[in-house]
Structure formats: structure tokens, C-alpha cells
PDB file of C-alpha atoms in Angstrom:
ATOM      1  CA  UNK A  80      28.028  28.961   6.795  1.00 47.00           C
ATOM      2  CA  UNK A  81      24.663  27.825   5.255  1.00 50.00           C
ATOM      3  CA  UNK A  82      22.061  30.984   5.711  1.00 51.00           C
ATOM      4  CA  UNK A  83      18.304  29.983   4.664  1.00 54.00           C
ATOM      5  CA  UNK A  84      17.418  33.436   2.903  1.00 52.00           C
ATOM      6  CA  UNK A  85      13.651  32.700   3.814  1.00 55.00           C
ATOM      7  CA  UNK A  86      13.670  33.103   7.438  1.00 54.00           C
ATOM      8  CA  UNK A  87      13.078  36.382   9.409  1.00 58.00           C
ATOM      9  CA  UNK A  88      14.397  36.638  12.240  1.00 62.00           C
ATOM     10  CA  UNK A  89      11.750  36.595  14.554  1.00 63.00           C
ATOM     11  CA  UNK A  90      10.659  33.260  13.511  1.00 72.00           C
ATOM     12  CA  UNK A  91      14.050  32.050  13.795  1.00 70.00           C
ATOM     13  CA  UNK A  92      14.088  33.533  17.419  1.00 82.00           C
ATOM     14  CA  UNK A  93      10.994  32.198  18.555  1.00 87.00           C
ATOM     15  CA  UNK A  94      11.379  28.326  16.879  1.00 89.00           C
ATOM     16  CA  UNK A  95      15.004  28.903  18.952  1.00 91.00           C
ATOM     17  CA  UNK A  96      13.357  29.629  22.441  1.00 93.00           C
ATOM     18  CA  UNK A  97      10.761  27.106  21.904  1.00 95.00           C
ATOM     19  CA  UNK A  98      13.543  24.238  21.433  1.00 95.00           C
ATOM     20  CA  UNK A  99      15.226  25.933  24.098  1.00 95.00           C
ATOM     21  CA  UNK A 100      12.221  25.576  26.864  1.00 96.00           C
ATOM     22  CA  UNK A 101      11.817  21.870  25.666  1.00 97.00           C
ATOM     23  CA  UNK A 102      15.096  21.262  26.625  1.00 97.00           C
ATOM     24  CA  UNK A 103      14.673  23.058  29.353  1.00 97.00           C
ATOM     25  CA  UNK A 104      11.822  20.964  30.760  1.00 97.00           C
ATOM     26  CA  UNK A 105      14.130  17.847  29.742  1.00 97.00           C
ATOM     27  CA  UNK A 106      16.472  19.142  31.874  1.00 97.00           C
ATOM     28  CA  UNK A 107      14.200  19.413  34.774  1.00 97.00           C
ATOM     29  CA  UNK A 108      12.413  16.334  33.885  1.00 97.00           C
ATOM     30  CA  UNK A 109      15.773  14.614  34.276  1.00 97.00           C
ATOM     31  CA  UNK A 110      16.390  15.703  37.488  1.00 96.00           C
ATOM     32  CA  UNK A 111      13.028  15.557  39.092  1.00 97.00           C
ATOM     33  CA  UNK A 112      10.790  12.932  37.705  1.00 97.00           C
ATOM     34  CA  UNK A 113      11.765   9.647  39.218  1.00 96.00           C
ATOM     35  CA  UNK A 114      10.403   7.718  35.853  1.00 96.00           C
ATOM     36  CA  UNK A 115      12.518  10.112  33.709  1.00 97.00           C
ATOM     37  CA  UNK A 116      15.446   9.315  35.818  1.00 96.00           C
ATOM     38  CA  UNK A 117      15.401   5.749  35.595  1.00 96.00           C
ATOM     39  CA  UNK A 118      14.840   5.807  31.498  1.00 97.00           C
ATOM     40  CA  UNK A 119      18.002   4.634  29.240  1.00 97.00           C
ATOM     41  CA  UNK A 120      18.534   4.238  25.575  1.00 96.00           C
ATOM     42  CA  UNK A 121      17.676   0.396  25.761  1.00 94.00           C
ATOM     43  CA  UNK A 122      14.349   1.387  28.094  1.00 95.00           C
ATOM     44  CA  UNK A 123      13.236   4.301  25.603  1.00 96.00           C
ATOM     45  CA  UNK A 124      13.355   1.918  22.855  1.00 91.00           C
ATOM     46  CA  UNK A 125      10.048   0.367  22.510  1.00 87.00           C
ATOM     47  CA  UNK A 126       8.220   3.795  23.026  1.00 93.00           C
ATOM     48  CA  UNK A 127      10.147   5.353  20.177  1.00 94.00           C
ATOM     49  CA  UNK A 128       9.373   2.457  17.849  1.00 89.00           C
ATOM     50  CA  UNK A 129       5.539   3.495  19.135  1.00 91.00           C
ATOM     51  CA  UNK A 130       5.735   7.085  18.297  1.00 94.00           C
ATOM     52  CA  UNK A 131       7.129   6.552  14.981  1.00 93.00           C
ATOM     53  CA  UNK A 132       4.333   4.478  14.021  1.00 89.00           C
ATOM     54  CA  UNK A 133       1.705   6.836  15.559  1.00 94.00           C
ATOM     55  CA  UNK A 134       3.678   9.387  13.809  1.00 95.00           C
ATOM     56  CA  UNK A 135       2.910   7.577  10.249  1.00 88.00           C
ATOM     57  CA  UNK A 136      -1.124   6.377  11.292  1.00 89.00           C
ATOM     58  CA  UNK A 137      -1.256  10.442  11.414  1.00 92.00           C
ATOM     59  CA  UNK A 138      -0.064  10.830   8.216  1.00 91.00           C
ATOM     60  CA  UNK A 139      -1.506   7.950   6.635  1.00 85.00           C
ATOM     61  CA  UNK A 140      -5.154   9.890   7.730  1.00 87.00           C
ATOM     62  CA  UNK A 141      -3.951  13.200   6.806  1.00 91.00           C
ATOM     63  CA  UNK A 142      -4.433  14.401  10.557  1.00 95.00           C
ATOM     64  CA  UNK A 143      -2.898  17.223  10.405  1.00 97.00           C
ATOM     65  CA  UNK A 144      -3.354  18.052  14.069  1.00 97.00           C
ATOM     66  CA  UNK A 145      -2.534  14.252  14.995  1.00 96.00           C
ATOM     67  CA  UNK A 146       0.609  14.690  13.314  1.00 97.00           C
ATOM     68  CA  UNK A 147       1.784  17.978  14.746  1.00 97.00           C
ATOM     69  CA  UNK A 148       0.940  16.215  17.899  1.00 97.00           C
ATOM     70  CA  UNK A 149       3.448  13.075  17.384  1.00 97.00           C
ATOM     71  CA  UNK A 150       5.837  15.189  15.562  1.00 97.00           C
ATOM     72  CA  UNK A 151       5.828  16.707  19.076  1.00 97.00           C
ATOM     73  CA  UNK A 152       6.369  13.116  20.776  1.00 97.00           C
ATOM     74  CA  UNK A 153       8.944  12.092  18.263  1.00 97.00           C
ATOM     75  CA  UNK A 154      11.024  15.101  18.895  1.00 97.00           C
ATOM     76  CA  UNK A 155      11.127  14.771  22.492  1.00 97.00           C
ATOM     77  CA  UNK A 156      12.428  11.413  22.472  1.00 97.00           C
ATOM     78  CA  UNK A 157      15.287  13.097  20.099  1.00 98.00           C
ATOM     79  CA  UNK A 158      15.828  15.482  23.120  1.00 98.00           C
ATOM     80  CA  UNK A 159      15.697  12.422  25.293  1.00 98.00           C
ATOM     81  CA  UNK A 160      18.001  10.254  23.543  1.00 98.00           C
ATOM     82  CA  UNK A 161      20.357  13.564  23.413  1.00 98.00           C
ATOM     83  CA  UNK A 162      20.152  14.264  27.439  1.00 98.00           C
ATOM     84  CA  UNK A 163      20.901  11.042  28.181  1.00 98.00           C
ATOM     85  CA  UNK A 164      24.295  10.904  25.751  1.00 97.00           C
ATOM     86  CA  UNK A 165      25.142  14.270  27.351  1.00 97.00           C
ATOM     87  CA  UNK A 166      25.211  12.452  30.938  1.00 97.00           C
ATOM     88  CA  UNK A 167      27.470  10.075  29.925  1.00 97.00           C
ATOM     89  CA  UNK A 168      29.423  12.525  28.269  1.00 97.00           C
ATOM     90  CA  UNK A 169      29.019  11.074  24.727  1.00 97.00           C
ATOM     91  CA  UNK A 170      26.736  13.511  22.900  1.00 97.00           C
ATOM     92  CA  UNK A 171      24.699  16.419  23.593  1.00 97.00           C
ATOM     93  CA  UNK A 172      22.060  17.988  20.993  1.00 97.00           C
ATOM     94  CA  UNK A 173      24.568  20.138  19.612  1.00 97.00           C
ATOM     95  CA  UNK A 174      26.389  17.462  18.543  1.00 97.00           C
ATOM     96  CA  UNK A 175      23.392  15.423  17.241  1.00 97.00           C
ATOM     97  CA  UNK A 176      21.984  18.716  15.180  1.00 96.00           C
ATOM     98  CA  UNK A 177      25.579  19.411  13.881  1.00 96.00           C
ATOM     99  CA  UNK A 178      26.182  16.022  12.755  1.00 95.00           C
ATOM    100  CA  UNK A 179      23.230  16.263  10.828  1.00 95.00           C
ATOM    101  CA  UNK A 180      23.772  19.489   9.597  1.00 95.00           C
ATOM    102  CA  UNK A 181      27.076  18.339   7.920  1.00 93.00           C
ATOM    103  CA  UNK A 182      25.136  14.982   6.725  1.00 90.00           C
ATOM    104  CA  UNK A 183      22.605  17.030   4.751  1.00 93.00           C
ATOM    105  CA  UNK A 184      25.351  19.736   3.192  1.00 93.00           C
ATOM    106  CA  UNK A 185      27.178  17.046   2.258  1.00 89.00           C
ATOM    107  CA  UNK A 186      24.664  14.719   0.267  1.00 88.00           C
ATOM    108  CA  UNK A 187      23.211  17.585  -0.899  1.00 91.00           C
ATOM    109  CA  UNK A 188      25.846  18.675  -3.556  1.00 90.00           C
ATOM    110  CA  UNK A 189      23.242  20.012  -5.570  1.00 89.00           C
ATOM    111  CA  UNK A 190      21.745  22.558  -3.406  1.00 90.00           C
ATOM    112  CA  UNK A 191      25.065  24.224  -1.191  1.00 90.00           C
ATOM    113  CA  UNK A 192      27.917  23.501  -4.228  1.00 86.00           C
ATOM    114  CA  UNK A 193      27.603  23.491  -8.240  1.00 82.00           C
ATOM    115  CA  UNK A 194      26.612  19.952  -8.582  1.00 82.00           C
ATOM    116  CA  UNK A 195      23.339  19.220 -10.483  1.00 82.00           C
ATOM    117  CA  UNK A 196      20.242  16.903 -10.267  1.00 81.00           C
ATOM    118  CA  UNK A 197      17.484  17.141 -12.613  1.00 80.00           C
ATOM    119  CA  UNK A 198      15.036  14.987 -10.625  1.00 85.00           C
ATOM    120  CA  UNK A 199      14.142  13.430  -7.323  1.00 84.00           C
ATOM    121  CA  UNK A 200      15.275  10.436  -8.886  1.00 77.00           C
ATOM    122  CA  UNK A 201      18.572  11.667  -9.671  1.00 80.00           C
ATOM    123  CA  UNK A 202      18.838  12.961  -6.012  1.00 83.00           C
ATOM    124  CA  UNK A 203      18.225   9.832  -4.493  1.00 78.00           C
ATOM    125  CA  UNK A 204      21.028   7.791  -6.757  1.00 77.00           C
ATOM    126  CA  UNK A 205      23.532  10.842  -5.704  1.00 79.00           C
ATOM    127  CA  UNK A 206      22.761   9.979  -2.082  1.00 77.00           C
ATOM    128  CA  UNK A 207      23.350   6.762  -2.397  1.00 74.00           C
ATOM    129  CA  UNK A 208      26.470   6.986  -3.961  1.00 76.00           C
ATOM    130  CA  UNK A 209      27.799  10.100  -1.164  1.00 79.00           C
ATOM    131  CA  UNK A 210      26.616   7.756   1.373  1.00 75.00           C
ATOM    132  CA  UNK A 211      29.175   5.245   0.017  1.00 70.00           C
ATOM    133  CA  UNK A 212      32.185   8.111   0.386  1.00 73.00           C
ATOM    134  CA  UNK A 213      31.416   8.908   3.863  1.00 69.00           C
ATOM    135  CA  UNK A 214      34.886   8.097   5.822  1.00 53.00           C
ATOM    136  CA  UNK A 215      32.835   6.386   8.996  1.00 52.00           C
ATOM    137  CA  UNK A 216      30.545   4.559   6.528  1.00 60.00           C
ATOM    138  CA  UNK A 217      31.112   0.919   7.345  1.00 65.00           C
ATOM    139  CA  UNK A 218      29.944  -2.136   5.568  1.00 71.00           C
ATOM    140  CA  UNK A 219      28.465  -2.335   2.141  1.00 81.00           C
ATOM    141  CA  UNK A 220      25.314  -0.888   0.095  1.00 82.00           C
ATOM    142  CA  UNK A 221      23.010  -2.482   2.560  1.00 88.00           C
ATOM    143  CA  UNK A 222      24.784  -1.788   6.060  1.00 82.00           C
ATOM    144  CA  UNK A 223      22.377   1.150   6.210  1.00 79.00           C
ATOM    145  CA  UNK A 224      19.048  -0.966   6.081  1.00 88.00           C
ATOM    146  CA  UNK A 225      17.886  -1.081   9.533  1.00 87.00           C
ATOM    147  CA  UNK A 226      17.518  -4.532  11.058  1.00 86.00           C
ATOM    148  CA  UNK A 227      14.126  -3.952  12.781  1.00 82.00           C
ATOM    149  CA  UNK A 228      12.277  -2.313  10.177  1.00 86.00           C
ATOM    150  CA  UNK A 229       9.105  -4.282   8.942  1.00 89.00           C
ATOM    151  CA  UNK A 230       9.709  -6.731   6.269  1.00 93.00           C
ATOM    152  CA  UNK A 231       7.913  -4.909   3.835  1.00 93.00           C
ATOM    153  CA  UNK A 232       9.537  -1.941   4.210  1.00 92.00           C
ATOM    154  CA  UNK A 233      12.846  -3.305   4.415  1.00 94.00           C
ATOM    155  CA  UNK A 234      12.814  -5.554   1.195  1.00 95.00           C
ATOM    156  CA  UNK A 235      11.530  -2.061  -0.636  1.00 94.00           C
ATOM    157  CA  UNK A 236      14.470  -0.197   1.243  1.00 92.00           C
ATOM    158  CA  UNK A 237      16.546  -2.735  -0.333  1.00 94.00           C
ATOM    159  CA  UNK A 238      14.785  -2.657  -3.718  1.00 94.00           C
ATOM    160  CA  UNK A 239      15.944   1.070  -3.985  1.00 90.00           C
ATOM    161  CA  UNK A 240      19.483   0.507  -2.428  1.00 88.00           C
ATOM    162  CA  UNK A 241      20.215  -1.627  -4.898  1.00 90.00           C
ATOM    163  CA  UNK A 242      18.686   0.268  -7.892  1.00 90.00           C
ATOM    164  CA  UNK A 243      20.637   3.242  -6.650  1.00 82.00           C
ATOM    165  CA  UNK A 244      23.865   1.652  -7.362  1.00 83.00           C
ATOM    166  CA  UNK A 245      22.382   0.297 -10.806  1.00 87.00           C
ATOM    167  CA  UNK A 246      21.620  -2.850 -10.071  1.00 92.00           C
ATOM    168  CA  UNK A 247      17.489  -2.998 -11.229  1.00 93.00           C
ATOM    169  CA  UNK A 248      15.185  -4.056 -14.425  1.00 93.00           C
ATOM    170  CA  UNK A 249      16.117  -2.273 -17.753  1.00 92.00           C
ATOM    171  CA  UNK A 250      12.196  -2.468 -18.133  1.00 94.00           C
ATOM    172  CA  UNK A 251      10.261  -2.742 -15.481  1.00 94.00           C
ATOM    173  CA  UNK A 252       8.257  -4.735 -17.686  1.00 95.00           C
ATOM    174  CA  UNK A 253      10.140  -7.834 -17.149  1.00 95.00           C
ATOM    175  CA  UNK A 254       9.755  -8.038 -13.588  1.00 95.00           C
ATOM    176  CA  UNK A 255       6.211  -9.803 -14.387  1.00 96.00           C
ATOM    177  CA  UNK A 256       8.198 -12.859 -15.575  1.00 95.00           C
ATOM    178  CA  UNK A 257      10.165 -13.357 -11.757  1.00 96.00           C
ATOM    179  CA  UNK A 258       6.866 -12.859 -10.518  1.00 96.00           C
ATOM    180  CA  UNK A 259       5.139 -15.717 -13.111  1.00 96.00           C
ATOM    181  CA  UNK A 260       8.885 -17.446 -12.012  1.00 96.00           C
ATOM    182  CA  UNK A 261       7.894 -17.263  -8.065  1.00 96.00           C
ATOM    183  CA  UNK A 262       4.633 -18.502  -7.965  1.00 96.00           C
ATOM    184  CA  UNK A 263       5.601 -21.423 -10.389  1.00 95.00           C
ATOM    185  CA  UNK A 264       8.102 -22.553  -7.596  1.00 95.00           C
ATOM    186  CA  UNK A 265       5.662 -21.914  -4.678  1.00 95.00           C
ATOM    187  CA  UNK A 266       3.047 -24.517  -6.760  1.00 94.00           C
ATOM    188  CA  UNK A 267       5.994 -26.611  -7.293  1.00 93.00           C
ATOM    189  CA  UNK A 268       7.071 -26.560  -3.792  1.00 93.00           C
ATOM    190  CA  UNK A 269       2.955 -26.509  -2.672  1.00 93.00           C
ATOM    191  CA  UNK A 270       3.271 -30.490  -4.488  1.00 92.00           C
ATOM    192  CA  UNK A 271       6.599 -31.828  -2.374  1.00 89.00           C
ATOM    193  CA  UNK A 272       5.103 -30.570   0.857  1.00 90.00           C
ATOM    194  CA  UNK A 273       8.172 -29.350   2.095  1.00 90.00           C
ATOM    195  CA  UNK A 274       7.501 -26.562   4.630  1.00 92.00           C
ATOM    196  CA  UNK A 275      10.968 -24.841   4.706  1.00 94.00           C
ATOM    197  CA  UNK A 276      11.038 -24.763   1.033  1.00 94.00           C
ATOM    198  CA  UNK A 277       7.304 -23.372   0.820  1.00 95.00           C
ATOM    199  CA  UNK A 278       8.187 -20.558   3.176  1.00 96.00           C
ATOM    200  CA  UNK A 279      11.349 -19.856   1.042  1.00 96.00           C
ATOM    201  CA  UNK A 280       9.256 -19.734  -2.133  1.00 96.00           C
ATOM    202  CA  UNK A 281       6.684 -17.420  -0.617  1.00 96.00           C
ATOM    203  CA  UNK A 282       9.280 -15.158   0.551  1.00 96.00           C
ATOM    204  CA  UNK A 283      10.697 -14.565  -2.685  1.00 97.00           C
ATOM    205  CA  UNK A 284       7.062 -13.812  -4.699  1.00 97.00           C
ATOM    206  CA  UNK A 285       6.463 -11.076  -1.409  1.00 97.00           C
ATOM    207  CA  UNK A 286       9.818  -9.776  -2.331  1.00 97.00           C
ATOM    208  CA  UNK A 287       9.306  -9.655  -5.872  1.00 97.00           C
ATOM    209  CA  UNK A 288       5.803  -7.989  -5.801  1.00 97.00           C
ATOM    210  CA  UNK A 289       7.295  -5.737  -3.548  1.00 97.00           C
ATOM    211  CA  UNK A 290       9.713  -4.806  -6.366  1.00 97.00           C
ATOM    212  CA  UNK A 291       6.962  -5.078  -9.027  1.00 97.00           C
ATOM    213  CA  UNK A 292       5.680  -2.243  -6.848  1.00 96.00           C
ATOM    214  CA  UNK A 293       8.022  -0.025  -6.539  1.00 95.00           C
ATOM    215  CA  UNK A 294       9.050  -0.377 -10.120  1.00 95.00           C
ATOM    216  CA  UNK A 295       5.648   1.287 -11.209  1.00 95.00           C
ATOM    217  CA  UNK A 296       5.563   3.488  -8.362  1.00 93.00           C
ATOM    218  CA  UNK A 297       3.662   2.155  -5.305  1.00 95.00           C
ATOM    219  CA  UNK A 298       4.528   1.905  -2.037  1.00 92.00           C
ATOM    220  CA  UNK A 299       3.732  -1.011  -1.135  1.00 94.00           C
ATOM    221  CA  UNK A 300       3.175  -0.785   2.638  1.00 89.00           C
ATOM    222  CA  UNK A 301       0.667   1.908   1.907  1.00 88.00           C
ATOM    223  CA  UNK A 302      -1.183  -0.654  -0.570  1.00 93.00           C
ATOM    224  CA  UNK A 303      -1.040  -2.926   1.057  1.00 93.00           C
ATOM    225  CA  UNK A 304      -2.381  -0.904   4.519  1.00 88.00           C
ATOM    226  CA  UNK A 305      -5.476   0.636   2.279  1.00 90.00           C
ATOM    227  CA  UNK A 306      -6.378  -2.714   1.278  1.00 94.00           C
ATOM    228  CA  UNK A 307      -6.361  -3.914   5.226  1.00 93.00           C
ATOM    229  CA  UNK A 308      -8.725  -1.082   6.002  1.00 91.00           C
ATOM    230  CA  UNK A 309     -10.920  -1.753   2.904  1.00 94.00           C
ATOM    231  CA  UNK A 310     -11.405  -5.244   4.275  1.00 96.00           C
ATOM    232  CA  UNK A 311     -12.111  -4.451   7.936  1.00 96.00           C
ATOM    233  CA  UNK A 312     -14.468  -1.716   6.571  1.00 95.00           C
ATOM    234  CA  UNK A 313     -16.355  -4.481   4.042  1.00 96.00           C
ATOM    235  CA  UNK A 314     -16.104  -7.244   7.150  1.00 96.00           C
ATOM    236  CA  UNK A 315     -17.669  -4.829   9.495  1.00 95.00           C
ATOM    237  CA  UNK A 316     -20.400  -4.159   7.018  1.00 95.00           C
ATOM    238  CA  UNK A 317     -20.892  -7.543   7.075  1.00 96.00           C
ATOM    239  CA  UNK A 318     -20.995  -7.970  10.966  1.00 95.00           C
ATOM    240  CA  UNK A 319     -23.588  -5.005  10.603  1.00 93.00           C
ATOM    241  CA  UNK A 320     -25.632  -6.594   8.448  1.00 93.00           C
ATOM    242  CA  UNK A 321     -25.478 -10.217  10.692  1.00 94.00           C
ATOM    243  CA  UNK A 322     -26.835  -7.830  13.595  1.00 93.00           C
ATOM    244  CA  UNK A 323     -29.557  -6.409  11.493  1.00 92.00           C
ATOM    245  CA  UNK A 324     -30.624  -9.828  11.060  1.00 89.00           C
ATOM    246  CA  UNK A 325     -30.616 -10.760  14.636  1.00 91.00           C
ATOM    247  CA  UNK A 326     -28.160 -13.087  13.989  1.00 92.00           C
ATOM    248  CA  UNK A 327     -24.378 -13.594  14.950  1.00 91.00           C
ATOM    249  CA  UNK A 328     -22.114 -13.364  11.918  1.00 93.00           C
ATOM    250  CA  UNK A 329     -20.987 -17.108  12.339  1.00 92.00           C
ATOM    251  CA  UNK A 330     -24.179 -18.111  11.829  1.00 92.00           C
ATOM    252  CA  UNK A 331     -24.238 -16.431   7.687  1.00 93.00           C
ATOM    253  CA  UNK A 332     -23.742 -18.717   5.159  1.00 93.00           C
ATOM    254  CA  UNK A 333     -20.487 -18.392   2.675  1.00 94.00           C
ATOM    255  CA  UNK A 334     -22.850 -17.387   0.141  1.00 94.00           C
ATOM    256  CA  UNK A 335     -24.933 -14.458   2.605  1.00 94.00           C
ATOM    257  CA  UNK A 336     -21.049 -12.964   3.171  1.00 95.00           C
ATOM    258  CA  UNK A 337     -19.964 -12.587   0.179  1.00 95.00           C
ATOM    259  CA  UNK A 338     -23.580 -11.078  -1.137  1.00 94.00           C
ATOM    260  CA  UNK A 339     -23.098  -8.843   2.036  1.00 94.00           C
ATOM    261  CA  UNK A 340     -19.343  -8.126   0.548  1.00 95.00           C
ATOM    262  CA  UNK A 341     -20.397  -7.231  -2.913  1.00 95.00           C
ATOM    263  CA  UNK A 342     -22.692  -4.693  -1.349  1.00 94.00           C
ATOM    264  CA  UNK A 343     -20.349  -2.871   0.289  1.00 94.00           C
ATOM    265  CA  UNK A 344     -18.216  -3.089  -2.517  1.00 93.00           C
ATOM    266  CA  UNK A 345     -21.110  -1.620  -4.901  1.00 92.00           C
ATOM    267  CA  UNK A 346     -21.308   0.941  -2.195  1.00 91.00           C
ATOM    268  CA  UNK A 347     -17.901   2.129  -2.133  1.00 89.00           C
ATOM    269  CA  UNK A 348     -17.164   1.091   1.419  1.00 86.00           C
TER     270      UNK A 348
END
């Protein structure tokens, strides 16, 4: 048995009654609420996708109480998803905390056995690997990339799957010549006018610079998200500006934008 020396146990009795009256009111929610009823896995499935991403706009702000708020969301859809296995006598939420209980003892070698890891680093290649040793694993390295996550963040969960194994740049330097490589094809491709092909060629420089990313330590969903609100912010300074002038914003010239847009640069927006 695992014991986590830094818990009293009052805390541990009161974080157990609190899950305990959630699941309570599932229970009851279950039975009574005529929209709970009717919900399945297939039919919670868009909402969840929703409360993951509120979950991450929260923590993308640093909202602190938005995110203990969606944290809140997120975990009753866990409770949810765990009622509704228990009906069809699948899974309850002892089964779902217990198989992750296991998960994380297990791929955590380092921390419950004499195993060692130096870094974070070195703790993400070990998980990798243990996740490859699992007896129900099935499929290869990539069987555990979801298929519905966002591009972006599936060609960097990739990226990393594959490193994991070993299979990345010796310098990360390098990867600026695949990138020099991709856009030479797309302004090849760009000349034959061949759709399919420029949509292929396009793909791979977003992949690469994804990898060129992650190689020097970005994220590149969250760059790529700071530079969407930097935009809006410097367009809506713009619009601003149009409206101070009594004029619609169609009506600027190319030239009264982009004077607008290096003022709001200059000014930090």
C-alpha cells in the first residue's frame, strides 16, 4: 500500500466526504433528473470536449478561480462517465480510481521502487517506454495519440512519442534545414499549381515548425494562441481607432491600418 506521508487525516476525511456527496448527488441526479437520465457516453461527449477546453482558457489566463470552477465541471463528467459504466455493470469509480492508481505506481518506478530519474526529461522517456510493457497496451508507439485531438497538439504529441523512443535531431540545430527543405517544396509546388500537392507541402512545414518548437522548448499551441490574441488585441485597436474617426474600418486605407498596427505595437498592446 502507497501512504502519502503529507496528509493528515482530517483533510483526507473531508476531501473523502466531499467526493462522497458528489457522488451522492450523481446518484440522485441519475434517478431524478429526466435530462440526466437520458445522457450516455456518446451524448456526454461533446460537453466533455467543452469543459476540457474551458478547463485550459482558465489556465491559459491564470484564473485561478475559473479553473477551480472547471476543474469542478471536468470532474463531474468523470463521476458521470463512471455512473453510467456502473449501470451497465462495466465500471464503477472504484474501478476507474484503482485503475489509475496502479497506472501511476507503475510508470512511476522512480518514486514507489529503487528506480532513478534525474530529470523531467528522463521521466517522460521512462513512461514511454513502461507504457510499451503494459500487457493490455495494443498497437504501436503512436496507438496512444488520441484521434480527435487538435492538429497541433497531436503532431507535437507525436513529436515527443517519437523522441521518447529515440527517434529525434542529434542537434536540434538541424531541424532549420527540414524547415528551409519544406518551404522550398511548398514554392515548388506553389509553381505546378497542384492543390493536393500544395496542401501536402504545407502540412509538412506546420509539422516541422511544430517540431522546431518543441525542440527549443515551446509549446506551440500556446504560441501560437498568444499570437491570436495579440492580433485581435492590435485589430481591435484598429477598429477603435476607425470609430474615433467616425469612420467604419473598411473604409481605412492599407496604409492607415498598418500605421494604426504599429501603434499598438509601440504601445505594447
Amino acid at each position: 500500500m502507497v501512504i502519502l506521508k503529507d496528509i493528515t487525516i482530517i483533510n483526507m476525511d473531508k476531501r473523502l466526504e466531499s467526493f462522497r456527496r458528489l457522488l451522492d448527488i450523481m446518484d440522485r441526479l441519475r434517478q431524478d433528473c429526466p435530462w440526466d437520465r437520458e445522457q450516455t457516453f456518446e451524448s456526454l461527449r461533446n460537453n466533455t470536449i467543452e469543459e476540457v477546453y474551458e478547463l485550459v482558457d482558465a489556465a491559459a489566463e491564470g484564473d485561478i478561480d475559473g479553473i477551480k470552477k472547471e476543474l469542478g465541471d471536468l470532474l463531474l463528467h468523470v463521476v458521470f462517465y463512471s455512473k453510467i459504466g456502473s449501470e451497465m455493470n462495466e465500471f464503477d469509480i472504484t474501478d476507474v480510481c484503482e485503475a489509475e492508481c496502479e497506472k501511476l505506481i507503475y510508470r512511476h518506478p522512480h518514486v514507489f521502487s529503487n528506480d532513478n530519474a534525474e530529470n523531467a526529461e528522463q521521466v517522460t522517456k521512462n513512461w514511454e517506454a513502461l507504457k510499451q510493457k503494459e500487457k493490455d497496451r495494443k498497437g504501436g508507439v503512436m496507438s496512444g495519440v488520441p484521434k480527435s485531438l487538435p492538429p497541433i497538439v497531436k503532431s507535437y504529441r507525436i513529436q515527443e512519442k517519437a523522441s521518447a523512443i529515440g527517434f529525434d535531431w542529434k542537434n536540434k540545430e538541424d531541424v532549420w534545414e527540414k524547415v528551409k527543405e519544406e518551404i522550398s517544396e511548398i514554392e515548388k509546388e506553389i509553381q505546378s499549381q497542384n492543390p493536393d500537392k500544395m496542401e501536402e507541402e504545407f502540412g509538412d512545414l506546420l509539422f516541422s515548425i511544430v517540431n522546431t518548437a518543441r525542440l527549443y522548448g515551446v509549446n506551440p499551441e500556446t504560441a501560437l494562441e498568444r499570437c491570436n490574441k495579440k492580433f485581435i488585441s492590435r485589430f481591435e485597436y484598429i477598429e477603435e481607432k476607425a470609430k474615433e474617426k467616425g469612420c467604419n474600418i473598411k473604409e481605412l486605407s492599407v496604409g492607415q491600418m498598418e500605421d494604426y498596427w504599429q501603434e499598438a505595437k509601440n504601445r505594447k498592446i
